[in-house]
Amino acid sequence: MDAGKEHRLLYFIGSSREDLKKFPEHVMRQIGHALRVAQSGGKSPNAKPFKGVGPGVLEVVADYDGNTYRSVYTVRLASGVYVLHCFQKKSKHGIETPKKDTDLIKQRLAKAIEQDRDFRSSDHA
């Protein structure tokens, strides 16, 4: 990490913080590391683009004890890094994210965009 780089703020949308806290400690550490890298302007090797929502939305997938956990966040907003959704993938078939989770991510991204707009307009007021 570049010590001279600005550290971006981290925001949690909806229940994403509470959901993350329910994950096993090992998974929370993995996701936390990826978020810290994002706050410093980097991209964790564990982060990959989340398809179907648009640019600047990433996901971290962590496997632990036979279960798969995901955290989806966006780095495309000026006011900081926004965690949109944290969930345990329950499906036993396929790698596609269930539609209900994708819809929730889209809703929370819209809320994050609105919050970012409010932050930026209050900074310039």
Steps between C-alpha positions, in 0.01 A plus 500: 500500500616849419542696824442829316166389359176625648306245703139491374210471743308173528119495505264208552161507328197327651578200719839430337703579817283278721504224239881514476529472880316165483772348278772277646805692628724369220255625235459840668879544499524412130222741403631769737841483334345543153302801623810662653683457169204662320499790746865561412422506128617147422333177399543185704597187305187345656270764345345454159243696299141428594312445175161645420513820702750717315859615528672558833300235687715219639449187703715300734421130521627310803461127555510363852402166649309394188305827474537795262472859621481811283540870554410745222623859506551797273805720457352725232356770726702806598407507868639156584471123473146370548429144618173406331431143610658218701345157476558127516438334167251225572456356150661162453497525121660752267706805583242758397383740771129450580272765347375617841858579603578673169181708532594598857850600385349721228264665752784564743724634224227753415485599867881534512495721190237720665701519824816587305314775314371639832851497650647681201225761486534573874878541453440767239214679677 
